Short mmCIF file of C-alpha atoms in Angstrom, two decimals:
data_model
loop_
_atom_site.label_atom_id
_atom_site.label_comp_id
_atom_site.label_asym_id
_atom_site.label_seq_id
_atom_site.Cartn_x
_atom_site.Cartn_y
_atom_site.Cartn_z
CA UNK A 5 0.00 0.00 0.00
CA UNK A 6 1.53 3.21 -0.72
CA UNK A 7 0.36 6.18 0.94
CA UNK A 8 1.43 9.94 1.11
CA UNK A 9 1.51 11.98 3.98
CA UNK A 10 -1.37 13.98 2.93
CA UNK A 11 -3.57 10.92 2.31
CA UNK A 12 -2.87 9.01 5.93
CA UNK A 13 -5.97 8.24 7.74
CA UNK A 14 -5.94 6.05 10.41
CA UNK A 15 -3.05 3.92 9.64
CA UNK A 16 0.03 2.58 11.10
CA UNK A 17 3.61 3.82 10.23
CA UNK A 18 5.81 0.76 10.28
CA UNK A 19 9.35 0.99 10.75
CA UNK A 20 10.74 -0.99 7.51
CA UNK A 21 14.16 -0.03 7.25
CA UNK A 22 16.43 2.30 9.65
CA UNK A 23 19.88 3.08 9.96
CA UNK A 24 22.52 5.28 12.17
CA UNK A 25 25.92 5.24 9.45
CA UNK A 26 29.33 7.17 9.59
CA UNK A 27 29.60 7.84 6.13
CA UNK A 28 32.88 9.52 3.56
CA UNK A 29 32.45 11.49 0.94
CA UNK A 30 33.26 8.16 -1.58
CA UNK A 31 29.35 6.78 -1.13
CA UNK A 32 27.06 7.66 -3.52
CA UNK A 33 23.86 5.91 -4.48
CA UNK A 34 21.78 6.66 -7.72
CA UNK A 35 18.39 8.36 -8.05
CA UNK A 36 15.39 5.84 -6.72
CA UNK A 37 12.05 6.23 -5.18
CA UNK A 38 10.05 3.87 -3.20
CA UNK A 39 6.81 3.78 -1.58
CA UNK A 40 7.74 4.49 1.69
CA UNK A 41 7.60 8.00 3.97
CA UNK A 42 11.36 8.97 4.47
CA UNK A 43 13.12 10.76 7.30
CA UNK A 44 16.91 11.54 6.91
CA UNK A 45 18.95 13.66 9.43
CA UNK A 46 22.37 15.06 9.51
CA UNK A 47 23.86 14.85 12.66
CA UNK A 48 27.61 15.70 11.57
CA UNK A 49 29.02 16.95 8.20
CA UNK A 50 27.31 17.63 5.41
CA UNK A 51 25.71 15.51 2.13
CA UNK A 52 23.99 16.58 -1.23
CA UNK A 53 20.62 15.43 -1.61
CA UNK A 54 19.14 15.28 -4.86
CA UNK A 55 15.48 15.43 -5.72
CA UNK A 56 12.83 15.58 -8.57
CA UNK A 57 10.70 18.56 -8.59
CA UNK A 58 8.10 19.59 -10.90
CA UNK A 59 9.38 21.89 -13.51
CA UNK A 60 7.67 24.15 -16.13
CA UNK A 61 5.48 22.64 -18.22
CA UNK A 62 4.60 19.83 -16.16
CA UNK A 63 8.76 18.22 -16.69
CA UNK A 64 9.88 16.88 -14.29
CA UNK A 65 13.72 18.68 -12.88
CA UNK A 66 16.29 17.28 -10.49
CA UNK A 67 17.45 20.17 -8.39
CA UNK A 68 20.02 19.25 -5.24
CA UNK A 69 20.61 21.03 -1.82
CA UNK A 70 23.26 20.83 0.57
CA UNK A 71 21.98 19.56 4.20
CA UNK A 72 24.52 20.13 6.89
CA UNK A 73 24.56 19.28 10.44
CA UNK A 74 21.45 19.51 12.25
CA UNK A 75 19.17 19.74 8.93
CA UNK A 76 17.18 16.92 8.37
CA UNK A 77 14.55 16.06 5.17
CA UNK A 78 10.98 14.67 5.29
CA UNK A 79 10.38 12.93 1.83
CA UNK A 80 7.25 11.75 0.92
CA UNK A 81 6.30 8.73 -0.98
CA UNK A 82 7.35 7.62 -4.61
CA UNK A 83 9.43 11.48 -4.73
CA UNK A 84 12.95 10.26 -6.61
CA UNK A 85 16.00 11.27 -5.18
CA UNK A 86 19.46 10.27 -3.98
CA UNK A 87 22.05 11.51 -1.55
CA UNK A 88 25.75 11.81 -2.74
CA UNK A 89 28.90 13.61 -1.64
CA UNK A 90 28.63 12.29 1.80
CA UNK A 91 30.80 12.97 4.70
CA UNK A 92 29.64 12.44 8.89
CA UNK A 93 27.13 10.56 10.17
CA UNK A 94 23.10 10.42 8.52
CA UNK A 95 20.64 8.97 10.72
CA UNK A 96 17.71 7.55 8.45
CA UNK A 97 14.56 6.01 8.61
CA UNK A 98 11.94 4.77 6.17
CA UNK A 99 8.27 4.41 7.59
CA UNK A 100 5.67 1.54 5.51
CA UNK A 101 2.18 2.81 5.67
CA UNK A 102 0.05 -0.56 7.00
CA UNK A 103 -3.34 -1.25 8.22
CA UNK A 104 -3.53 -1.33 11.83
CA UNK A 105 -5.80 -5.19 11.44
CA UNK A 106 -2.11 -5.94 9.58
CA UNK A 107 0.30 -4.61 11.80
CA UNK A 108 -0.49 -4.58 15.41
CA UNK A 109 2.92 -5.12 17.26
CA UNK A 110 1.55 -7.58 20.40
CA UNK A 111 -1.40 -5.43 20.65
CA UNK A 112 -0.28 -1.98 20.90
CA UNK A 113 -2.73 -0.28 19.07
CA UNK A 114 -5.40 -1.84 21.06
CA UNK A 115 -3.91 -0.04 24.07
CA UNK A 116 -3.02 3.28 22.13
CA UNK A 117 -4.91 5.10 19.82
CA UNK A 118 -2.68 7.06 17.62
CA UNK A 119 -4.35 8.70 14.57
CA UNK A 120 -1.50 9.63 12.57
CA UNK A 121 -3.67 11.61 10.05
CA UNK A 122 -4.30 14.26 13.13
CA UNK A 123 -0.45 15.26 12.66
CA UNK A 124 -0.88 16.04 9.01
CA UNK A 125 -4.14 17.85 8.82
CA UNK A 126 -3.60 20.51 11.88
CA UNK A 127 -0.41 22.57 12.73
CA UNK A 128 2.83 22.45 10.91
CA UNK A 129 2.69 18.81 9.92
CA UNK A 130 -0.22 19.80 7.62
CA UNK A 131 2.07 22.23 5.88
CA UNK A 132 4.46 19.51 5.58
CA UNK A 133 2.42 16.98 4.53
CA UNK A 134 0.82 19.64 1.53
CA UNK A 135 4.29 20.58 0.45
CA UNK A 136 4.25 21.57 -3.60
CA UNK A 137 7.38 18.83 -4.37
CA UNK A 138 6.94 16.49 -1.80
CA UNK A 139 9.89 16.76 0.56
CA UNK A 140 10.63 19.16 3.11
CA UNK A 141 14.09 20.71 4.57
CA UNK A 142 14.26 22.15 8.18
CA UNK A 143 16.73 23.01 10.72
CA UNK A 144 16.68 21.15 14.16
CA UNK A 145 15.80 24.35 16.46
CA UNK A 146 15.70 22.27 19.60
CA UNK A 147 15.56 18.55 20.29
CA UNK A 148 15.20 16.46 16.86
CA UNK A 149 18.55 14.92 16.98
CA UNK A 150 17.75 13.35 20.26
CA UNK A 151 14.43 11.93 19.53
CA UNK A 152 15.30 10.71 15.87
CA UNK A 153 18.45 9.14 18.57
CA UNK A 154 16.71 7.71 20.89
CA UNK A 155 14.00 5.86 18.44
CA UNK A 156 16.69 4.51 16.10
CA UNK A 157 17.99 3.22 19.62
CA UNK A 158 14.61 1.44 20.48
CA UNK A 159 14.22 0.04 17.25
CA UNK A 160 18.05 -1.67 17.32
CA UNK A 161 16.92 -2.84 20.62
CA UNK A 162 13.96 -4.79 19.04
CA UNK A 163 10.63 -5.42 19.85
CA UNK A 164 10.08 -8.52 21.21
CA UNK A 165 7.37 -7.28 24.17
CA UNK A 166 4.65 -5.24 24.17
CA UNK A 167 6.11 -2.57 26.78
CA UNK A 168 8.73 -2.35 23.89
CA UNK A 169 6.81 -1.87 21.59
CA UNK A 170 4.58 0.48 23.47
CA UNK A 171 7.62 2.44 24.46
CA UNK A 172 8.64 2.69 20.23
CA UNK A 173 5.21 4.56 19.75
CA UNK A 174 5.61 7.31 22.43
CA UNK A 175 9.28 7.69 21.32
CA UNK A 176 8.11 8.09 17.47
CA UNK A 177 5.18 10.29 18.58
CA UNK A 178 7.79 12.53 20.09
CA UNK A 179 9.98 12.65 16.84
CA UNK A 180 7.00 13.61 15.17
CA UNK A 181 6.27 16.64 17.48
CA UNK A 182 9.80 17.90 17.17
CA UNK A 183 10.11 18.18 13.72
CA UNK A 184 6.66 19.84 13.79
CA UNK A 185 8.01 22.61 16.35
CA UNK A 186 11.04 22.94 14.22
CA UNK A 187 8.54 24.08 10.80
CA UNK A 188 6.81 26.40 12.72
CA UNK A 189 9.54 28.54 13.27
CA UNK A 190 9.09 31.83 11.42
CA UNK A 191 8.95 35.57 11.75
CA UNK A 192 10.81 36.15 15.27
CA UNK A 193 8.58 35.74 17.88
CA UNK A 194 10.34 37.29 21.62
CA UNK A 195 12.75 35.53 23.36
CA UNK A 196 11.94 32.04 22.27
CA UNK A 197 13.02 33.08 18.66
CA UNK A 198 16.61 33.93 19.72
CA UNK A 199 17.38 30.94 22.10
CA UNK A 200 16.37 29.20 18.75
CA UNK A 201 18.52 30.66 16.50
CA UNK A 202 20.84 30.56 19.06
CA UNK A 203 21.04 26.74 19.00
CA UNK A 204 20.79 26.73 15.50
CA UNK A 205 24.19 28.49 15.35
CA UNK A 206 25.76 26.28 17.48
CA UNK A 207 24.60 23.02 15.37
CA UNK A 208 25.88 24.70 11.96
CA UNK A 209 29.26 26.11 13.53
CA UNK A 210 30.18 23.71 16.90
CA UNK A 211 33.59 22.53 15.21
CA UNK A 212 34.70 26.56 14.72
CA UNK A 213 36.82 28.85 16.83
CA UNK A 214 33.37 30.66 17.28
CA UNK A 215 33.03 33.28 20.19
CA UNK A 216 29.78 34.26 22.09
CA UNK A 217 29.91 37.63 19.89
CA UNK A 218 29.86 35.81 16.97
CA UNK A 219 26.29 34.05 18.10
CA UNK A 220 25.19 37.65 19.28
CA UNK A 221 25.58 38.84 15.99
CA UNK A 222 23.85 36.35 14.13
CA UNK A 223 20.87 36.24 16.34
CA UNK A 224 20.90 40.18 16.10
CA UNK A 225 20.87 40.86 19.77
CA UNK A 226 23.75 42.05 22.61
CA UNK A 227 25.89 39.36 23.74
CA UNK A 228 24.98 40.32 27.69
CA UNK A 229 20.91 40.06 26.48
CA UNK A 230 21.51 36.79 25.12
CA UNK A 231 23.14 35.27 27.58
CA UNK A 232 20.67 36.31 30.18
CA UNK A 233 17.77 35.06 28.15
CA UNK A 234 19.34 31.92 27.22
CA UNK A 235 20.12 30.96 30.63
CA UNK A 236 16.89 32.02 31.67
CA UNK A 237 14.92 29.51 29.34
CA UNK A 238 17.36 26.45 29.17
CA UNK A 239 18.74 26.77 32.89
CA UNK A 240 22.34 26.83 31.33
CA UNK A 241 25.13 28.80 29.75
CA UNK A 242 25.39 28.98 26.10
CA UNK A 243 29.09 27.88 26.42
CA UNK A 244 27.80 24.81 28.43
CA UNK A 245 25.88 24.16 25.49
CA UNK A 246 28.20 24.57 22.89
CA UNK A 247 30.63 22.51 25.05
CA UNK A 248 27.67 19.93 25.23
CA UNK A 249 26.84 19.52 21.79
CA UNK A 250 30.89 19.41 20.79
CA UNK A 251 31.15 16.42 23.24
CA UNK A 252 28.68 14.30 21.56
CA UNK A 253 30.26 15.15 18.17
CA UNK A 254 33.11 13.80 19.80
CA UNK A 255 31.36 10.02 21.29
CA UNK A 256 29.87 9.83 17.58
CA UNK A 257 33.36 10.22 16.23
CA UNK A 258 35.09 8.04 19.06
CA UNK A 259 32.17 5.14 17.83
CA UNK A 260 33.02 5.35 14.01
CA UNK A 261 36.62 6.79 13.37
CA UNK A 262 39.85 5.39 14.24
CA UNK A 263 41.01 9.07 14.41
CA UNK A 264 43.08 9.87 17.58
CA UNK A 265 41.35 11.32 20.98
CA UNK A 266 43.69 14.59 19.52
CA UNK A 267 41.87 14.48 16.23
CA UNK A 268 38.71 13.88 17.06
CA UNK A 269 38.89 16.89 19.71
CA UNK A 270 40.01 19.53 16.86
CA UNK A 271 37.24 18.56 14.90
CA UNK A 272 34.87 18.40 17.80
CA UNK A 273 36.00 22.25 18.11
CA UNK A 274 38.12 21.93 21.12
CA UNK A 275 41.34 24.20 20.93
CA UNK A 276 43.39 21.80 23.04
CA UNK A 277 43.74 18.00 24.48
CA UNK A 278 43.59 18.75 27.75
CA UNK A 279 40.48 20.80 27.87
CA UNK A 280 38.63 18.33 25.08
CA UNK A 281 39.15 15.67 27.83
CA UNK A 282 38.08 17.67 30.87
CA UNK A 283 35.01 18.57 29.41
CA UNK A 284 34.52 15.44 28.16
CA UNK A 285 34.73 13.73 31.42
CA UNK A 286 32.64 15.67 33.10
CA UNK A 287 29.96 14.91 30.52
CA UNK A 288 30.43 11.62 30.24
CA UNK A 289 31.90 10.29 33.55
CA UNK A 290 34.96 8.87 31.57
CA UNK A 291 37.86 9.97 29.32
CA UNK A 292 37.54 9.61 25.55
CA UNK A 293 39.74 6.96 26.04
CA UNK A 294 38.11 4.88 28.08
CA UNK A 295 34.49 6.20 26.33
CA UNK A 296 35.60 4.60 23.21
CA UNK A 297 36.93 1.24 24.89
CA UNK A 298 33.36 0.67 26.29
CA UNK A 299 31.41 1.16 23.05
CA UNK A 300 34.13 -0.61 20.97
CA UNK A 301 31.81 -3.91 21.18
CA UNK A 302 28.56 -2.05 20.34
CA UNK A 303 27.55 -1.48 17.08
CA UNK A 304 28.02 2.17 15.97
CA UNK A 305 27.22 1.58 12.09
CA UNK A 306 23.91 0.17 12.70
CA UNK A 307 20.97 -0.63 9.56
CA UNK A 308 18.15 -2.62 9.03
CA UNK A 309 17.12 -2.70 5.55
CA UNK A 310 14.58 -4.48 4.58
CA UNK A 311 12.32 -2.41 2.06
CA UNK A 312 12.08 -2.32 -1.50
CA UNK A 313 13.04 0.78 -3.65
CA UNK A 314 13.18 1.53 -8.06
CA UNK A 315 16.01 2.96 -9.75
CA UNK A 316 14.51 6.15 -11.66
CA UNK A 317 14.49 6.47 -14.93
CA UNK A 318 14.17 10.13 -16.40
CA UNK A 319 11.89 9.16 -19.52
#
């Protein structure tokens, strides 16, 4: 059954294929569509993602953008497209539209009721779902990256019990209301519009020498006004968080790379060792040493593929 997002009704979204990959700027794939509802994310570096749009005259046109860290892409069903040029990690997910009487995970849905179609007909998933090409591109104003995280997580776990697969629906229920905060960012809007863009700064530019200035300027505000604010609605420092979000650059590179701990910490953004590792201690309660010892037996470069896809053919 293929379904677009504008069409759901009371359906299930199955998880049919999923993956978490470091990737280098060698992969490619070729254009392809499939009938399945698409989420990609980039958590680190940047890729080139290629899609068909409609052009004049009813042709069709391949145009490409360049996502970098902390964009991510909704693409709808059957919409051709590829990704190429490749280099960080892309965490990805591809959802198979089912009827609930055919896929019921030990009886979840008799416990929850989750109406999908009331995300796409109300709020910003409506505009998403009625988008003109059938894709949409946003920026991760807030806590995407974690949820899309955190479900990939679940789903590597398995579900092989109801409370897990109770606990998959809340967590993809809560991706889906992120990504719907994140489109209905707009015109600024007080204070809440410049911790955003804030954060948004910080996702785009961790790995730079970038000063607290720097953000001021971008958001458009004094440096002393922004860090009052900021502190005031995330109960921390905007160093803290820039510190924060360079650290888990780092674990992501510690998981895939065979970079040194000094490598990894210049391109986490860290100007020294020794300041790299005291940060990242006390975030993670261990050196990157010892960080990357523990996780050496888990899987970083986890996928589940098990979908079905069409090379396109430009007629």
């Amino acid at each position: 059954m293929t379904v677009s997002l504008k069409d759901l009704r009371n359906e299930a979204l199955e998880p049919i294929s999923y993956y978490m990959k470091a990737f280098d700027k060698t992969f490619s794939m070729d254009r392809h569509y499939h009938p399945y509802i698409e989420l990609m994310y980039c958590q680190s570096g940047q890729f080139c993602f290629e899609v068909c749009e409609a052009g004049e005259n009813g042709k069709r046109k391949f145009v490409t953008h360049k996502i970098s860290a902390g964009e991510f892409i909704i693409i709808d069903a059957m919409i051709p497209h590829r990704i190429y040029e490749t280099e960080g990690v892309i965490y990805n997910m591809e959802f198979k539209v089912r009827n609930k009487a055919e896929y019921n995970p030990f009886g979840v849905f008799d416990v929850l009721s989750i109406n999908f179609s009331t995300f796409t007909r109300q709020g910003a998933w409506a505009q998403i779902a009625q988008e003109k090409n059938g894709y949409c591109i946003l920026s991760d104003m807030e806590n995407v990256e974690m949820c899309f995280r955190i479900f990939l997580e679940e789903l590597f776990d398995g579900t092989n019990s109801f409370e897990q697969a109770f606990a998959a629906q809340g967590k993809l229920v809560m991706l889906l209301a992120e990504i719907g905060k994140c489109k209905m960012i707009g015109k600024p809007n007080g204070s809440l519009w410049y911790i955003r863009r804030t954060q948004e700064y910080i996702n785009h530019h961790f790995s730079s020498d970038i000063r607290i200035d720097d953000i001021a300027e971008f958001v458009g505000v004094s440096k002393a006004y922004l860090q009052r604010i900021f502190h005031a609605y995330t109960g921390t420092t905007i160093l803290k968080t820039l510190n924060s979000v360079r650290v888990e650059r780092a674990k992501q590179m510690l998981m895939s790379s065979n970079l040194s701990v000094g490598q990894i910490g210049a391109q986490s953004g860290f100007r020294n060792s020794q300041h790299f590792i005291y940060e990242f201690k006390c975030s993670a309660g261990v050196t990157p040493s010892e960080y990357r010892k523990r996780q050496h037996y888990k899987t970083y470069n986890h996928e589940t593929m098990n979908h079905e896809s069409d090379p396109f053919v430009d007629e």
